[in-house]
Coordinates of N, CA and C in Angstrom, one line a residue:
Chain Z
E290 N 0.8 -1.2 0.0 CA 0.0 0.0 0.0 C 0.9 1.2 0.0
V291 N 0.6 2.2 -0.9 CA 1.3 3.4 -1.0 C 0.9 4.3 0.2
Q292 N 1.8 4.8 1.0 CA 1.5 5.5 2.2 C 2.5 6.5 2.6
L293 N 2.0 7.7 3.1 CA 2.9 8.7 3.6 C 2.4 9.0 5.1
V294 N 3.3 9.0 6.0 CA 3.0 9.2 7.4 C 3.7 10.5 7.9
D295 N 3.0 11.5 8.2 CA 3.6 12.8 8.7 C 3.7 12.8 10.2
S296 N 4.7 13.4 10.6 CA 4.9 13.6 12.1 C 5.8 14.8 12.4
G297 N 5.9 15.1 13.7 CA 6.7 16.2 14.1 C 6.0 17.5 14.5
G298 N 4.7 17.6 14.2 CA 4.0 18.8 14.6 C 4.0 19.0 16.1
G299 N 3.5 20.2 16.4 CA 3.4 20.6 17.8 C 3.1 22.1 18.0
V300 N 3.2 22.5 19.3 CA 3.0 23.9 19.6 C 4.4 24.5 19.8
V301 N 4.6 25.7 19.2 CA 5.9 26.4 19.3 C 5.6 27.9 19.4
K302 N 6.5 28.6 20.1 CA 6.4 30.0 20.3 C 6.8 30.7 19.0
P303 N 6.3 31.9 18.8 CA 6.7 32.7 17.6 C 8.3 32.9 17.7
G304 N 8.9 32.7 16.5 CA 10.3 32.8 16.4 C 11.0 31.5 16.6
G305 N 10.3 30.5 17.0 CA 10.8 29.2 17.3 C 11.0 28.3 16.0
S306 N 11.5 27.1 16.3 CA 11.8 26.2 15.2 C 11.1 24.8 15.4
L307 N 10.9 24.1 14.3 CA 10.2 22.8 14.4 C 10.7 22.0 13.1
R308 N 10.8 20.7 13.3 CA 11.2 19.9 12.1 C 10.1 18.9 11.9
L309 N 9.5 18.9 10.7 CA 8.5 17.9 10.3 C 9.1 16.8 9.5
S310 N 8.6 15.6 9.7 CA 9.1 14.4 9.0 C 7.9 13.7 8.3
C311 N 8.3 13.0 7.2 CA 7.3 12.2 6.5 C 8.0 10.9 6.1
A312 N 7.4 9.8 6.5 CA 7.9 8.4 6.2 C 7.1 7.9 5.0
A313 N 7.8 7.5 4.0 CA 7.1 6.9 2.8 C 7.3 5.4 2.7
S314 N 6.2 4.8 2.2 CA 6.3 3.3 2.0 C 5.4 2.9 0.9
G315 N 5.7 1.8 0.3 CA 4.8 1.2 -0.7 C 5.1 1.7 -2.2
F316 N 6.1 2.5 -2.3 CA 6.5 2.9 -3.7 C 8.0 3.3 -3.7
S317 N 8.5 3.5 -4.9 CA 9.9 3.8 -5.0 C 10.2 5.3 -4.8
F318 N 10.4 5.6 -3.5 CA 10.4 7.0 -3.1 C 11.4 7.9 -3.9
A319 N 12.6 7.3 -4.2 CA 13.6 8.1 -4.9 C 13.2 8.5 -6.3
D320 N 12.2 7.9 -6.8 CA 11.7 8.3 -8.2 C 10.8 9.4 -8.3
Y321 N 10.4 10.0 -7.1 CA 9.3 11.0 -7.1 C 9.8 12.3 -6.5
A322 N 9.3 13.4 -7.1 CA 9.3 14.7 -6.4 C 8.4 14.6 -5.2
M323 N 8.7 15.4 -4.2 CA 7.9 15.4 -3.0 C 7.7 16.8 -2.5
H324 N 6.6 17.0 -1.9 CA 6.1 18.4 -1.5 C 5.5 18.5 -0.1
W325 N 5.5 19.7 0.4 CA 4.7 20.0 1.6 C 3.6 21.0 1.2
V326 N 2.4 20.7 1.6 CA 1.2 21.5 1.4 C 0.6 21.8 2.8
R327 N 0.2 23.0 3.1 CA -0.4 23.3 4.4 C -1.8 23.8 4.2
Q328 N -2.6 23.7 5.3 CA -3.9 24.2 5.4 C -4.2 24.8 6.7
G329 N -4.3 26.2 6.7 CA -4.6 26.9 8.0 C -6.0 26.5 8.5
P330 N -6.3 26.8 9.7 CA -7.6 26.4 10.3 C -8.7 27.1 9.5
G331 N -9.6 26.3 9.0 CA -10.8 26.8 8.3 C -10.4 27.4 6.9
K332 N -9.2 27.2 6.5 CA -8.8 27.8 5.2 C -8.5 26.7 4.1
G333 N -8.1 27.2 3.0 CA -7.8 26.4 1.8 C -6.4 25.8 1.8
L334 N -6.1 25.1 0.8 CA -4.8 24.5 0.6 C -3.7 25.5 0.1
E335 N -2.5 25.4 0.6 CA -1.4 26.2 0.1 C -0.2 25.4 0.0
W336 N 0.4 25.4 -1.3 CA 1.6 24.7 -1.5 C 2.7 25.5 -0.8
V337 N 3.6 24.7 -0.1 CA 4.7 25.3 0.7 C 6.1 25.2 0.1
A338 N 6.4 23.9 -0.3 CA 7.7 23.7 -0.8 C 7.8 22.3 -1.5
G339 N 8.7 22.2 -2.5 CA 8.9 21.0 -3.2 C 10.3 20.7 -3.5
I340 N 10.7 19.4 -3.6 CA 12.0 19.0 -3.9 C 12.0 17.9 -5.0
S341 N 12.8 18.0 -6.0 CA 12.8 17.1 -7.1 C 13.3 15.7 -6.7
W342 N 13.1 14.7 -7.6 CA 13.4 13.3 -7.3 C 14.9 13.1 -6.9
N343 N 15.8 13.9 -7.4 CA 17.2 13.7 -7.2 C 17.8 14.8 -6.3
S344 N 16.9 15.6 -5.6 CA 17.3 16.7 -4.8 C 18.0 17.8 -5.6
G345 N 17.9 17.7 -6.9 CA 18.6 18.7 -7.7 C 17.9 20.0 -7.8
G346 N 16.6 20.0 -7.4 CA 15.9 21.2 -7.4 C 15.0 21.4 -6.2
V347 N 14.9 22.6 -5.6 CA 14.0 22.8 -4.5 C 13.3 24.2 -4.9
K348 N 12.1 24.3 -4.3 CA 11.3 25.5 -4.6 C 10.5 25.8 -3.4
Y349 N 10.3 27.1 -3.1 CA 9.5 27.5 -1.9 C 8.5 28.5 -2.2
E350 N 7.4 28.5 -1.5 CA 6.4 29.5 -1.6 C 7.1 30.8 -1.0
D351 N 6.7 32.0 -1.5 CA 7.4 33.2 -1.2 C 7.4 33.5 0.3
S352 N 6.4 33.2 1.0 CA 6.3 33.6 2.4 C 7.2 32.7 3.3
V353 N 7.6 31.6 2.8 CA 8.5 30.7 3.7 C 9.9 30.7 3.2
R354 N 10.2 31.2 2.1 CA 11.6 31.1 1.5 C 12.5 31.8 2.5
G355 N 13.6 31.2 2.8 CA 14.6 31.7 3.7 C 14.3 31.3 5.2
R356 N 13.1 30.8 5.5 CA 12.8 30.3 6.8 C 12.6 28.8 6.9
F357 N 12.1 28.2 5.8 CA 11.9 26.8 5.7 C 12.9 26.1 4.8
T358 N 13.3 24.9 5.1 CA 14.2 24.1 4.3 C 13.6 22.7 4.1
I359 N 13.4 22.3 2.8 CA 12.9 21.0 2.5 C 14.1 20.1 2.2
S360 N 14.1 18.9 2.6 CA 15.2 17.9 2.3 C 14.6 16.5 2.2
R361 N 15.4 15.6 1.7 CA 15.0 14.2 1.6 C 16.1 13.3 1.8
D362 N 15.8 12.1 2.3 CA 16.8 11.0 2.5 C 16.3 9.8 1.8
D363 N 16.7 9.6 0.6 CA 16.2 8.5 -0.2 C 16.6 7.1 0.4
A364 N 17.7 7.0 1.1 CA 18.0 5.8 1.8 C 17.1 5.4 2.9
K365 N 16.4 6.4 3.5 CA 15.5 6.2 4.6 C 14.0 6.4 4.1
N366 N 13.8 6.7 2.8 CA 12.5 6.9 2.3 C 11.8 8.0 3.2
S367 N 12.5 9.1 3.4 CA 11.9 10.1 4.3 C 12.1 11.5 3.7
L368 N 11.1 12.4 4.0 CA 11.1 13.8 3.6 C 11.0 14.6 4.9
S369 N 11.7 15.7 4.9 CA 11.7 16.6 6.1 C 11.4 18.1 5.7
L370 N 10.9 18.8 6.6 CA 10.7 20.2 6.5 C 11.2 20.9 7.8
Q371 N 12.4 21.6 7.7 CA 12.9 22.3 8.8 C 12.3 23.7 8.8
M372 N 11.6 24.1 9.8 CA 10.9 25.4 9.9 C 11.6 26.2 11.0
S373 N 11.9 27.4 10.7 CA 12.5 28.3 11.7 C 11.8 29.7 11.6
S374 N 12.1 30.6 12.5 CA 11.5 31.9 12.6 C 10.0 31.8 12.4
L375 N 9.4 30.9 13.1 CA 7.9 30.6 12.9 C 7.1 31.8 13.3
R376 N 6.0 32.0 12.5 CA 5.1 33.1 12.8 C 3.7 32.5 13.0
A377 N 2.8 33.3 13.6 CA 1.4 32.9 13.9 C 0.8 32.4 12.6
E378 N 1.1 33.1 11.5 CA 0.4 32.7 10.2 C 0.9 31.4 9.6
D379 N 1.9 30.8 10.2 CA 2.4 29.5 9.8 C 1.6 28.3 10.5
T380 N 0.7 28.7 11.4 CA -0.2 27.7 12.0 C -1.0 27.1 11.0
A381 N -0.9 25.7 10.9 CA -1.6 25.0 9.9 C -1.4 23.5 10.1
L382 N -2.2 22.7 9.3 CA -2.0 21.3 9.2 C -1.1 21.1 8.0
Y383 N 0.0 20.5 8.2 CA 1.0 20.3 7.1 C 0.9 18.9 6.6
Y384 N 0.8 18.8 5.2 CA 0.7 17.5 4.5 C 1.9 17.3 3.8
C385 N 2.5 16.1 3.9 CA 3.5 15.6 2.9 C 2.8 15.0 1.7
V386 N 3.2 15.3 0.5 CA 2.5 14.9 -0.7 C 3.5 14.4 -1.8
R387 N 3.1 13.4 -2.4 CA 3.9 12.9 -3.5 C 3.5 13.6 -4.8
G388 N 4.5 14.0 -5.6 CA 4.2 14.7 -6.8 C 4.6 13.9 -8.1
T389 N 3.8 13.9 -9.1 CA 4.1 13.3 -10.4 C 4.2 14.5 -11.4
S390 N 4.4 14.1 -12.6 CA 4.5 15.2 -13.6 C 3.1 15.8 -13.8
D391 N 2.1 15.1 -13.4 CA 0.7 15.6 -13.7 C 0.1 16.3 -12.4
A392 N 0.3 15.7 -11.2 CA -0.5 16.1 -10.1 C 0.2 15.8 -8.8
L393 N -0.4 16.2 -7.7 CA 0.0 15.8 -6.3 C -0.9 14.6 -6.0
D394 N -0.4 13.4 -6.1 CA -1.3 12.3 -6.1 C -1.5 11.4 -4.9
V395 N -0.6 11.5 -3.9 CA -0.7 10.8 -2.7 C -0.4 11.7 -1.5
W396 N -1.3 11.8 -0.5 CA -1.2 12.7 0.6 C -1.1 12.0 1.9
G397 N -0.3 12.5 2.8 CA -0.2 12.0 4.1 C -1.4 12.4 4.9
Q398 N -1.5 12.1 6.2 CA -2.7 12.4 7.0 C -2.5 13.8 7.6
G399 N -1.3 14.4 7.5 CA -1.1 15.7 8.1 C -0.6 15.7 9.5
T400 N 0.2 16.8 9.8 CA 0.7 17.0 11.1 C 0.5 18.4 11.5
M401 N -0.1 18.7 12.7 CA -0.5 20.1 13.0 C 0.6 20.9 13.7
V402 N 0.8 22.1 13.2 CA 1.7 23.0 13.7 C 1.0 24.2 14.2
I403 N 1.2 24.5 15.5 CA 0.5 25.7 16.1 C 1.6 26.6 16.6
V404 N 1.6 27.8 16.2 CA 2.5 28.9 16.6 C 1.8 29.8 17.5
S405 N 2.1 29.8 18.8 CA 1.4 30.6 19.7 C 2.2 31.0 20.9
P406 N 2.1 32.2 21.5 CA 2.8 32.5 22.7 C 2.4 31.7 23.9
Chain C
S187 N 3.3 34.9 -7.9 CA 2.9 33.5 -8.2 C 1.5 33.6 -8.9
S188 N 1.2 32.5 -9.6 CA -0.1 32.4 -10.3 C -1.2 32.3 -9.3
E189 N -2.4 32.6 -9.8 CA -3.6 32.6 -9.0 C -4.7 31.8 -9.7
L190 N -5.5 31.0 -8.9 CA -6.6 30.3 -9.4 C -7.8 30.7 -8.6
T191 N -9.0 31.0 -9.3 CA -10.2 31.5 -8.7 C -11.3 30.5 -8.8
Q192 N -11.9 30.2 -7.7 CA -13.1 29.3 -7.6 C -14.3 30.0 -6.9
D193 N -15.5 29.6 -7.3 CA -16.6 30.1 -6.5 C -16.6 29.4 -5.1
P194 N -16.9 30.2 -4.1 CA -16.8 29.6 -2.7 C -17.8 28.5 -2.4
T195 N -19.0 28.7 -3.0 CA -20.0 27.7 -2.7 C -20.8 27.3 -3.9
V196 N -21.2 26.1 -4.0 CA -22.1 25.6 -5.1 C -23.0 24.5 -4.5
S197 N -24.2 24.5 -4.9 CA -25.2 23.5 -4.5 C -25.8 22.7 -5.7
V198 N -26.2 21.5 -5.4 CA -26.8 20.6 -6.4 C -27.8 19.7 -5.8
A199 N -28.9 19.5 -6.5 CA -29.9 18.6 -6.0 C -29.4 17.1 -6.2
L200 N -29.8 16.3 -5.3 CA -29.4 14.9 -5.4 C -29.7 14.3 -6.7
G201 N -28.7 13.7 -7.4 CA -28.9 13.0 -8.7 C -28.8 14.0 -9.9
Q202 N -28.6 15.2 -9.6 CA -28.5 16.2 -10.7 C -27.0 16.4 -11.1
T203 N -26.7 17.1 -12.1 CA -25.4 17.4 -12.6 C -24.9 18.8 -12.1
V204 N -23.7 18.8 -11.7 CA -23.1 20.1 -11.2 C -21.8 20.3 -11.8
R205 N -21.5 21.6 -12.1 CA -20.1 22.0 -12.6 C -19.5 22.9 -11.7
I206 N -18.2 22.7 -11.3 CA -17.4 23.5 -10.5 C -16.3 24.1 -11.3
T207 N -16.1 25.4 -11.3 CA -15.2 26.0 -12.2 C -14.0 26.6 -11.5
C208 N -12.9 26.8 -12.3 CA -11.6 27.3 -11.8 C -11.0 28.1 -12.9
Q209 N -10.6 29.4 -12.6 CA -10.1 30.3 -13.6 C -8.7 30.7 -13.2
G210 N -7.9 30.9 -14.2 CA -6.5 31.4 -13.9 C -5.7 31.3 -15.2
D211 N -4.7 32.3 -15.2 CA -3.8 32.3 -16.4 C -3.0 31.1 -16.6
S212 N -2.6 30.4 -15.5 CA -1.8 29.2 -15.6 C -2.5 28.1 -16.3
L213 N -3.8 28.2 -16.4 CA -4.6 27.1 -17.1 C -4.5 27.2 -18.6
R214 N -4.0 28.3 -19.1 CA -3.7 28.4 -20.5 C -2.5 27.5 -20.9
S215 N -1.7 27.2 -19.9 CA -0.5 26.4 -20.2 C -0.5 25.0 -19.6
Y216 N -1.3 24.8 -18.5 CA -1.3 23.6 -17.8 C -2.8 23.1 -17.5
Y217 N -2.9 21.8 -17.5 CA -4.2 21.3 -17.1 C -4.5 21.5 -15.6
A218 N -5.7 21.6 -15.3 CA -6.1 21.6 -13.9 C -6.3 20.2 -13.3
N219 N -5.9 20.1 -12.1 CA -6.2 18.9 -11.3 C -7.2 19.2 -10.3
W220 N -8.0 18.2 -9.8 CA -9.1 18.5 -8.9 C -8.9 17.5 -7.7
Y221 N -9.2 18.1 -6.5 CA -9.1 17.3 -5.3 C -10.4 17.5 -4.5
Q222 N -10.8 16.4 -3.9 CA -11.9 16.4 -3.0 C -11.5 16.3 -1.6
Q223 N -12.0 17.1 -0.7 CA -11.6 17.0 0.7 C -12.9 17.0 1.6
K224 N -13.1 15.9 2.3 CA -14.2 15.8 3.3 C -13.7 16.2 4.7
P225 N -14.6 16.6 5.6 CA -14.2 17.0 6.9 C -13.2 16.1 7.6
R226 N -12.1 16.6 8.1 CA -11.2 15.8 8.9 C -10.5 14.7 8.1
Q227 N -10.4 14.9 6.8 CA -9.7 14.0 5.9 C -8.7 14.8 5.1
A228 N -7.7 14.1 4.6 CA -6.7 14.6 3.7 C -7.4 14.8 2.3
P229 N -6.9 15.7 1.5 CA -7.4 15.8 0.1 C -7.2 14.5 -0.7
L230 N -8.1 14.3 -1.6 CA -8.1 13.1 -2.5 C -8.1 13.6 -3.9
L231 N -7.1 13.1 -4.7 CA -7.1 13.5 -6.1 C -8.2 12.8 -6.8
V232 N -9.1 13.5 -7.6 CA -10.2 12.9 -8.3 C -10.1 13.1 -9.8
I233 N -9.4 14.1 -10.3 CA -9.2 14.3 -11.7 C -7.8 14.9 -11.9
Y234 N -7.1 14.4 -12.9 CA -5.8 14.9 -13.2 C -5.6 15.0 -14.7
G235 N -4.7 15.9 -15.1 CA -4.4 16.0 -16.5 C -5.6 16.2 -17.4
H236 N -5.5 15.6 -18.6 CA -6.6 15.7 -19.5 C -7.8 14.7 -19.2
N237 N -8.5 15.0 -18.1 CA -9.7 14.3 -17.7 C -9.4 12.8 -17.4
N238 N -8.4 12.6 -16.5 CA -8.0 11.3 -16.1 C -8.5 11.1 -14.6
R239 N -9.0 9.9 -14.4 CA -9.4 9.6 -13.0 C -8.5 8.5 -12.4
P240 N -8.0 8.8 -11.2 CA -7.2 7.8 -10.5 C -8.1 6.6 -10.2
S241 N -7.5 5.5 -10.0 CA -8.2 4.2 -9.7 C -9.1 4.4 -8.5
G242 N -10.3 4.0 -8.7 CA -11.3 4.0 -7.6 C -12.2 5.2 -7.6
I243 N -11.9 6.2 -8.4 CA -12.8 7.4 -8.5 C -13.9 7.1 -9.5
P244 N -15.2 7.3 -9.1 CA -16.3 7.0 -9.9 C -16.3 7.7 -11.2
D245 N -16.9 7.1 -12.3 CA -16.9 7.8 -13.6 C -17.9 8.9 -13.7
R246 N -18.6 9.2 -12.6 CA -19.5 10.4 -12.6 C -18.7 11.7 -12.5
F247 N -17.4 11.6 -12.1 CA -16.5 12.7 -12.1 C -15.7 12.9 -13.4
S248 N -15.8 14.1 -14.0 CA -15.0 14.3 -15.2 C -14.5 15.8 -15.2
G249 N -13.5 16.0 -16.0 CA -12.9 17.3 -16.1 C -12.8 17.8 -17.5
S250 N -12.7 19.1 -17.6 CA -12.5 19.7 -18.9 C -11.7 21.0 -18.8
N251 N -11.1 21.5 -19.9 CA -10.3 22.7 -19.8 C -10.6 23.5 -21.1
S252 N -10.7 24.8 -21.0 CA -10.9 25.6 -22.2 C -10.3 27.0 -21.8
G253 N -9.3 27.4 -22.6 CA -8.7 28.7 -22.3 C -8.2 28.8 -20.9
N254 N -8.6 29.8 -20.2 CA -8.2 30.0 -18.8 C -9.1 29.4 -17.8
T255 N -10.0 28.6 -18.2 CA -11.0 28.0 -17.3 C -11.0 26.5 -17.4
A256 N -11.0 25.9 -16.2 CA -11.2 24.4 -16.0 C -12.5 24.1 -15.3
S257 N -13.0 23.0 -15.6 CA -14.3 22.6 -14.9 C -14.2 21.2 -14.4
L258 N -14.8 21.0 -13.3 CA -15.1 19.6 -12.7 C -16.6 19.4 -12.8
T259 N -17.0 18.3 -13.5 CA -18.4 18.0 -13.6 C -18.7 16.7 -12.8
I260 N -19.7 16.8 -12.0 CA -20.2 15.6 -11.3 C -21.6 15.3 -11.9
S261 N -21.7 14.2 -12.6 CA -22.9 13.8 -13.3 C -23.7 12.8 -12.4
G262 N -24.9 13.3 -11.9 CA -25.6 12.5 -11.0 C -25.0 12.5 -9.6
A263 N -25.0 13.7 -9.0 CA -24.3 13.9 -7.7 C -25.0 13.0 -6.6
Q264 N -24.1 12.5 -5.8 CA -24.5 11.6 -4.7 C -24.3 12.3 -3.4
A265 N -25.0 11.9 -2.3 CA -24.8 12.5 -1.0 C -23.3 12.5 -0.6
E266 N -22.6 11.4 -0.9 CA -21.2 11.3 -0.5 C -20.3 12.3 -1.2
D267 N -20.8 13.0 -2.3 CA -20.0 13.9 -3.0 C -19.9 15.3 -2.3
E268 N -20.7 15.4 -1.3 CA -20.7 16.7 -0.5 C -19.3 16.8 0.1
A269 N -18.6 17.9 -0.2 CA -17.2 18.1 0.2 C -16.7 19.4 -0.3
D270 N -15.5 19.7 0.0 CA -14.8 20.9 -0.5 C -14.0 20.3 -1.7
Y271 N -14.0 21.1 -2.8 CA -13.2 20.8 -4.0 C -12.2 21.9 -4.3
Y272 N -11.0 21.4 -4.6 CA -9.9 22.4 -4.9 C -9.3 22.0 -6.3
C273 N -9.1 23.1 -7.1 CA -8.4 22.9 -8.3 C -6.9 23.3 -8.0
N274 N -6.0 22.7 -8.9 CA -4.6 23.2 -8.8 C -4.0 23.0 -10.2
S275 N -2.9 23.7 -10.3 CA -2.1 23.6 -11.6 C -0.6 23.9 -11.2
R276 N 0.2 23.7 -12.2 CA 1.6 24.2 -12.1 C 1.6 25.7 -12.0
D277 N 2.5 26.2 -11.2 CA 2.7 27.7 -11.1 C 3.6 28.1 -12.3
T278 N 3.1 28.9 -13.2 CA 3.8 29.3 -14.3 C 5.0 30.3 -14.0
S279 N 4.9 30.8 -12.8 CA 6.0 31.8 -12.4 C 7.1 31.0 -11.7
A280 N 7.0 29.7 -11.5 CA 8.0 28.9 -10.8 C 8.7 27.9 -11.8
N281 N 9.6 27.1 -11.3 CA 10.1 26.1 -12.1 C 9.2 24.9 -12.0
H282 N 9.5 23.7 -12.5 CA 8.6 22.6 -12.6 C 8.1 22.1 -11.2
L283 N 8.7 22.6 -10.2 CA 8.3 22.1 -8.9 C 7.2 22.9 -8.2
G284 N 6.9 24.1 -8.7 CA 5.9 24.9 -8.0 C 4.4 24.6 -8.4
W285 N 3.5 24.6 -7.4 CA 2.1 24.4 -7.7 C 1.3 25.5 -7.0
V286 N 0.1 25.7 -7.6 CA -0.8 26.7 -7.0 C -2.2 26.1 -6.9
F287 N -2.9 26.5 -5.8 CA -4.3 26.0 -5.6 C -5.3 27.1 -5.7
G288 N -6.5 26.7 -6.1 CA -7.6 27.6 -6.0 C -8.1 27.7 -4.6
G289 N -9.0 28.6 -4.3 CA -9.4 28.8 -2.9 C -10.4 27.8 -2.4
G290 N -10.9 26.9 -3.3 CA -11.8 25.9 -2.9 C -13.3 26.2 -3.1
T291 N -14.1 25.2 -3.4 CA -15.5 25.3 -3.5 C -16.2 24.3 -2.6
K292 N -17.1 24.8 -1.8 CA -17.8 23.9 -0.9 C -19.1 23.5 -1.6
L293 N -19.2 22.2 -1.9 CA -20.3 21.6 -2.6 C -21.3 21.1 -1.6
T294 N -22.5 21.6 -1.7 CA -23.6 21.0 -0.9 C -24.6 20.2 -1.8
V295 N -24.9 19.0 -1.4 CA -25.9 18.2 -2.1 C -27.2 18.2 -1.4
L296 N -28.2 18.8 -2.0 CA -29.5 19.0 -1.4 C -30.4 17.8 -1.5

């Protein structure tokens, strides 16, 4: 079964840091681009960051560039998102998502990040 | 970055056909994909590329694209289709890794 399991969320103070992880199974992880998509409370979906299948390319949404770092470990079938200088507006459910050339086709269950004093 | 625009709410009578639309400049270059999200669940891809359905998605779901507009059509809407629907496409202002989402449409089945 193709599966993505997100973890690492929690409550953090403004300006703090947090590292999210995603464990992949059931497919050849190294062959796929991977992404993080977030959803604020009661809000829509927002693409946050993506990394190519060979880590040769990374891309960030404007509001997180310079604060978030996406990375992958193909030997461990894992994806990470290092988040620093967190702001209240970063509060959201963060999804790990598999990307193909056509779409974002497999989603994790999400991990919640709350930035609050 | 690119923007995609969706109507916030749409309703349909049980068994009738409904169309949900998405507009944006990126759709002139890329197909729209459609995701269904039910409460407390992760989004589920229902249409991708040129009207393709992932395995397990009922054939009452279909997609179309014309100019800067994409549409998701549900033919014979069922109660279980009540959900939020999001379109997305590649972000034309980014490299091949960037994606953009519409604001979402809440579908109510009456």
